[in-house]
Coordinates of C-alpha atoms in Angstrom, one line a residue:
X1 CA 112.2 123.0 52.9
X2 CA 112.6 121.2 56.3
X3 CA 110.7 122.8 59.1
X4 CA 113.7 124.0 61.1
X5 CA 115.2 126.0 58.2
X6 CA 112.3 128.3 57.9
X7 CA 113.3 129.9 61.2
X8 CA 116.8 130.6 60.1
X9 CA 118.3 133.5 58.1
X10 CA 118.8 132.4 54.5
X11 CA 122.6 132.5 54.8
X12 CA 122.4 129.9 57.6
X13 CA 120.4 127.3 55.7
X14 CA 122.1 124.2 54.5
X15 CA 124.0 125.1 51.3
X16 CA 123.5 122.0 49.1
X17 CA 120.7 119.7 50.2
X18 CA 118.0 119.7 52.9
X19 CA 119.8 117.3 55.2
X20 CA 123.1 119.3 55.1
X21 CA 124.8 116.0 54.0
X22 CA 126.5 117.7 51.0
X23 CA 127.2 121.0 52.7
X24 CA 130.5 122.5 53.7
X25 CA 130.3 122.7 57.5
X26 CA 134.0 123.6 58.0
X27 CA 133.4 126.7 60.0
X28 CA 130.6 125.4 62.3
X29 CA 132.7 122.2 62.8
X30 CA 135.7 124.3 63.8
X31 CA 133.7 126.4 66.1
X32 CA 132.1 123.3 67.8
X33 CA 135.5 121.6 68.2
X34 CA 136.9 124.8 69.7
X35 CA 134.0 124.9 72.2
X36 CA 134.7 121.3 73.1
X37 CA 138.4 122.0 73.6
X38 CA 137.6 125.1 75.7
X39 CA 135.3 122.9 77.9
X40 CA 137.9 120.2 78.3
X41 CA 140.7 122.7 79.0
X42 CA 139.0 123.7 82.3
X43 CA 138.4 120.2 83.6
X44 CA 140.0 118.8 86.8
X45 CA 141.8 115.4 86.7
X46 CA 138.8 113.8 88.3
X47 CA 136.5 115.2 85.6
X48 CA 138.6 113.8 82.9
X49 CA 138.1 110.3 84.4
X50 CA 134.4 110.8 85.0
X51 CA 131.8 108.7 83.1
X52 CA 130.3 110.3 79.9
X53 CA 126.9 109.7 78.4
X54 CA 128.5 107.5 75.7
X55 CA 128.3 103.9 76.8
X56 CA 131.2 102.9 79.1
X57 CA 133.5 105.7 77.9
X58 CA 135.0 108.2 80.3
X59 CA 135.2 111.8 79.3
X60 CA 138.8 111.1 78.4
X61 CA 137.7 108.3 76.0
X62 CA 135.2 110.6 74.3
X63 CA 138.0 113.2 73.7
X64 CA 140.2 110.5 72.4
X65 CA 137.5 109.3 70.0
X66 CA 137.1 112.8 68.6
X67 CA 140.8 113.1 68.1
X68 CA 141.1 109.8 66.3
X69 CA 137.8 110.0 64.3
X70 CA 138.2 113.6 63.1
X71 CA 142.0 114.0 63.1
X72 CA 142.9 111.5 60.4
X73 CA 142.3 111.2 56.7
X74 CA 139.6 108.8 55.2
X75 CA 142.4 106.4 54.2
X76 CA 144.0 106.5 57.7
X77 CA 140.6 106.1 59.3
X78 CA 139.7 102.9 57.3
X79 CA 143.2 101.5 57.6
X80 CA 143.5 102.0 61.4
X81 CA 140.0 100.5 61.9
X82 CA 140.9 97.5 59.7
X83 CA 144.2 96.9 61.6
X84 CA 142.4 97.1 65.0
X85 CA 139.8 94.7 63.9
X86 CA 142.3 92.3 62.5
X87 CA 144.7 92.5 65.5
X88 CA 141.8 92.0 67.9
X89 CA 139.9 89.5 65.7
X90 CA 136.8 91.7 66.0
X91 CA 133.9 91.1 63.8
X92 CA 132.1 94.2 65.0
X93 CA 133.6 97.5 63.9
X94 CA 132.4 99.1 67.1
X95 CA 134.9 97.0 69.0
X96 CA 137.6 98.4 66.8
X97 CA 136.4 101.9 67.3
X98 CA 136.4 101.4 71.0
X99 CA 140.0 100.1 71.0
X100 CA 141.3 103.0 68.8
X101 CA 139.4 105.7 70.9
X102 CA 140.8 104.3 74.2
X103 CA 144.3 104.2 72.7
X104 CA 144.0 107.9 71.6
X105 CA 142.7 108.7 75.0
X106 CA 145.9 107.7 76.7
X107 CA 147.5 111.0 75.7
X108 CA 147.8 113.7 78.4
X109 CA 144.7 116.0 78.7
X110 CA 146.7 119.0 77.4
X111 CA 147.7 117.0 74.3
X112 CA 144.1 116.0 73.6
X113 CA 143.0 119.6 73.9
X114 CA 145.8 120.7 71.7
X115 CA 144.9 118.1 69.1
X116 CA 141.3 119.2 69.0
X117 CA 142.4 122.8 68.5
X118 CA 144.7 121.7 65.7
X119 CA 141.8 119.8 64.0
X120 CA 139.6 122.9 64.3
X121 CA 142.4 125.0 62.7
X122 CA 142.7 122.5 59.9
X123 CA 139.0 122.8 59.1
X124 CA 139.2 126.6 59.0
X125 CA 142.0 126.2 56.5
X126 CA 140.0 123.8 54.4
X127 CA 141.9 120.7 55.4
X128 CA 140.1 117.5 56.3
X129 CA 136.5 116.1 56.2
X130 CA 133.9 118.7 56.9
X131 CA 130.5 117.2 56.3
X132 CA 127.5 116.8 58.5
X133 CA 128.7 113.4 59.6
X134 CA 131.8 115.0 61.2
X135 CA 129.7 117.8 62.5
X136 CA 127.5 115.3 64.2
X137 CA 130.4 113.6 65.9
X138 CA 131.6 116.9 67.4
X139 CA 128.1 117.9 68.6
X140 CA 126.9 114.7 70.0
X141 CA 130.1 113.7 71.7
X142 CA 130.5 117.3 73.0
X143 CA 127.1 117.0 74.6
X144 CA 128.1 113.5 75.9
X145 CA 130.8 115.3 77.9
X146 CA 129.0 118.5 78.8
X147 CA 125.8 116.9 80.0
X148 CA 127.6 114.3 82.0
X149 CA 129.6 117.0 83.8
X150 CA 126.6 119.4 84.0
X151 CA 128.6 122.0 82.0
X152 CA 127.2 124.0 79.2
X153 CA 128.5 123.5 75.7
X154 CA 127.6 126.4 73.4
X155 CA 126.5 125.2 70.0
X156 CA 124.9 127.3 67.3
X157 CA 121.2 126.8 66.6
X158 CA 122.0 126.2 62.9
X159 CA 124.4 123.4 63.9
X160 CA 122.0 121.6 66.3
X161 CA 119.3 121.9 63.8
X162 CA 121.3 120.4 61.0
X163 CA 122.4 117.5 63.3
X164 CA 118.8 116.9 64.5
X165 CA 117.4 116.9 61.0
X166 CA 120.0 114.6 59.6
X167 CA 119.4 112.2 62.4
X168 CA 115.7 112.3 62.0
X169 CA 116.1 111.3 58.4
X170 CA 118.1 108.2 59.2
X171 CA 117.1 107.4 62.8
X172 CA 116.4 103.9 64.0
X173 CA 112.8 102.7 63.9
X174 CA 111.9 103.5 67.6
X175 CA 112.9 107.1 67.1
X176 CA 111.1 107.5 63.8
X177 CA 108.0 106.1 65.5
X178 CA 108.2 109.0 68.0
X179 CA 108.8 111.5 65.2
X180 CA 105.7 110.3 63.3
X181 CA 103.4 111.4 66.2
X182 CA 105.3 114.1 68.0
X183 CA 106.9 117.4 66.9
X184 CA 110.0 118.0 69.0
X185 CA 110.4 121.7 69.4
X186 CA 113.8 123.2 70.3
X187 CA 112.7 126.1 72.5
X188 CA 116.2 127.7 72.6
X189 CA 117.1 127.2 68.9
X190 CA 113.9 127.9 66.9
X191 CA 113.8 124.6 65.0
X192 CA 111.6 121.6 65.1
X193 CA 111.6 118.0 63.8
X194 CA 108.8 115.5 63.5
X195 CA 105.0 115.8 63.1
X196 CA 102.0 115.7 65.3
X197 CA 101.5 117.3 68.7
X198 CA 104.4 119.5 69.9
X199 CA 106.7 118.6 72.8
X200 CA 109.2 121.2 73.9
X201 CA 112.8 120.8 75.0
X202 CA 116.2 122.3 74.6
X203 CA 118.2 121.6 71.5
X204 CA 120.6 119.6 73.5
X205 CA 117.8 117.5 75.0
X206 CA 116.4 116.8 71.6
X207 CA 119.7 115.8 70.1
X208 CA 120.5 113.6 73.0
X209 CA 117.1 111.9 72.6
X210 CA 117.6 111.4 68.9
X211 CA 120.9 109.6 69.5
X212 CA 119.6 107.5 72.4
X213 CA 121.3 109.3 75.2
X214 CA 119.9 110.2 78.6
X215 CA 118.1 113.5 78.7
X216 CA 114.9 113.9 76.7
X217 CA 111.9 111.9 75.6
X218 CA 108.3 112.8 74.8
X219 CA 106.4 112.6 78.0
X220 CA 109.3 113.6 80.3
X221 CA 112.9 113.1 81.1
X222 CA 114.1 109.6 81.7
X223 CA 116.5 108.4 84.4
X224 CA 118.7 106.3 82.2
X225 CA 119.7 105.9 78.5

């Protein structure tokens, strides 16, 4: 049993495997998307255009990415990415993702918020992808927006724990090197990942570190990603 799950009630533990990869995260995904939509709904026009923590994307671009990435079927996702890469003659899929996310971001803020709420409603109705991969998209990009704007994004401890554990299992080599010698302890979520001497931080800080964002690293906070 992964370390973080021993702190959770049995009903909140991953339903199928230890990483949560095969679990049904429909309700947590819907709740997280709703929280992101609620955050976005209160933003000023200036905040929509502000930089996020995700590369060169604005807050608007991150919202557009979530709408495109989570709001289409698997077939549509692959086809749209393939078309974008072909049209732009991109060899790197990340370039295609950037183009599609920025295109979706051209919608009005109210339309982007409504789209996220619609996606959340679909998940509650059992429609659409609902695995830990989709959950990760919502959590990490939600934090990309909230942290950049210094606004809190409420995410359940079970959810941040599942995202952190899954990332720890497939993290790039530099992150795995840290996890081999430090235990990252989420002081506000009662889970931990890694081994070795403990280092404490919030669940948000740890998730941001695991995904290479500004916010948390053993030894102290860092000034840039």
